[in-house]
GROMACS .gro file of C-alpha atoms in nm:
model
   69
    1UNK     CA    1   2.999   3.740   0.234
    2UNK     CA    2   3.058   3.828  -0.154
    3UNK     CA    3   3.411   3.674  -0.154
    4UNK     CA    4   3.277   3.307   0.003
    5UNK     CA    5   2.983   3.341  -0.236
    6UNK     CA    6   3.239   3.347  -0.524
    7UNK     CA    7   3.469   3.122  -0.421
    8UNK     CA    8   3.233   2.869  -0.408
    9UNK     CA    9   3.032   2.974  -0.692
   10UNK     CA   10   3.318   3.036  -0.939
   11UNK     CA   11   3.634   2.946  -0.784
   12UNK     CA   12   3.607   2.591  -0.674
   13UNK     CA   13   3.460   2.482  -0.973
   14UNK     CA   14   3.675   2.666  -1.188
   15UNK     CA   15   3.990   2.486  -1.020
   16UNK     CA   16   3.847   2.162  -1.029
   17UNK     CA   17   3.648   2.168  -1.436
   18UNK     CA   18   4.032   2.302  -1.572
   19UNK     CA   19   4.255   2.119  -1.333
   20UNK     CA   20   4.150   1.739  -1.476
   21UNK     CA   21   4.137   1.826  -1.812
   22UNK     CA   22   4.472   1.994  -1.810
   23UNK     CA   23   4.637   1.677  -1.674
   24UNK     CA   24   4.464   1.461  -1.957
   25UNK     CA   25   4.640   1.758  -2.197
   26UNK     CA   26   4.959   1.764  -2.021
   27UNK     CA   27   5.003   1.367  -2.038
   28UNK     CA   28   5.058   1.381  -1.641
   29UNK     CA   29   4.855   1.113  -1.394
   30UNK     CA   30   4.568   1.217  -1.191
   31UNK     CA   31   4.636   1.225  -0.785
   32UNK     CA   32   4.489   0.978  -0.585
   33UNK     CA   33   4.442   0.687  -0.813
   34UNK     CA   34   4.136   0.876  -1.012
   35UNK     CA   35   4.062   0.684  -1.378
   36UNK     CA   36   4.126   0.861  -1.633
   37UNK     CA   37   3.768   0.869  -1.786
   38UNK     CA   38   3.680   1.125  -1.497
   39UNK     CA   39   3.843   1.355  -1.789
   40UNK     CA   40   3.507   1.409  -1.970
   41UNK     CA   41   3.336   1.426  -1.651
   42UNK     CA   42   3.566   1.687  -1.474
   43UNK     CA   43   3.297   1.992  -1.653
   44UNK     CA   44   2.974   1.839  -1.568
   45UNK     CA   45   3.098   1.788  -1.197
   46UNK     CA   46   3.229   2.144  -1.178
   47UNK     CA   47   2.865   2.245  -1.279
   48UNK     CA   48   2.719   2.029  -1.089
   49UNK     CA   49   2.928   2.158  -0.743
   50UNK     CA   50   2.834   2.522  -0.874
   51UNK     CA   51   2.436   2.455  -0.870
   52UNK     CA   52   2.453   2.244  -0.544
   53UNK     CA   53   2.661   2.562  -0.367
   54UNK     CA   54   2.427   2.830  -0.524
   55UNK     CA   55   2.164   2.645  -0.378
   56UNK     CA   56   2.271   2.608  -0.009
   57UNK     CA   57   2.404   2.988  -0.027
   58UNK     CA   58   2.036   3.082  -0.102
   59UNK     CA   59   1.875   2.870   0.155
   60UNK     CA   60   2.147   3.021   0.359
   61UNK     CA   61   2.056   3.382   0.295
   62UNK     CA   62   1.668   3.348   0.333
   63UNK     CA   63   1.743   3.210   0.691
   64UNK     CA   64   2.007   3.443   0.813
   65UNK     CA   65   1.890   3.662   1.110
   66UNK     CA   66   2.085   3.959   1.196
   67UNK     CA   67   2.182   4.032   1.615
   68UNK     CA   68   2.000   4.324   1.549
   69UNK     CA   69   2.269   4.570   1.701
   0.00000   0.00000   0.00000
């Protein structure tokens, strides 16, 4: 359970707050069509997918119920 809980904590967000800016650096076009404004905004929505997955991990945990063998 540690290694989902930091993927999603560290990983994903990790990938997506560095990959964005480091296009914008590179001079290379985002994928899919995205604006190039999304550049500043690439951190904040990294953070943002960190809280939102630390939160459904804990609600997560305080409902988990072992099979008890």
């Amino acid at each position: 359970m540690r290694l989902l809980y930091d993927f999603f904590i560290f990983v994903i967000p990790l990938a997506f707050g560095s990959f964005v800016p480091a296009c914008y650096l590179l001079g290379k076009h985002l994928p899919f069509g995205l604006p190039g404004e999304i550049v500043f905004a690439a951190p904040l929505l990294a953070l943002a997918f960190a809280m939102v997955s630390r939160v459904i991990w804990q609600f997560g945990v305080r409902r988990y119920q072992s099979t008890g063998s």
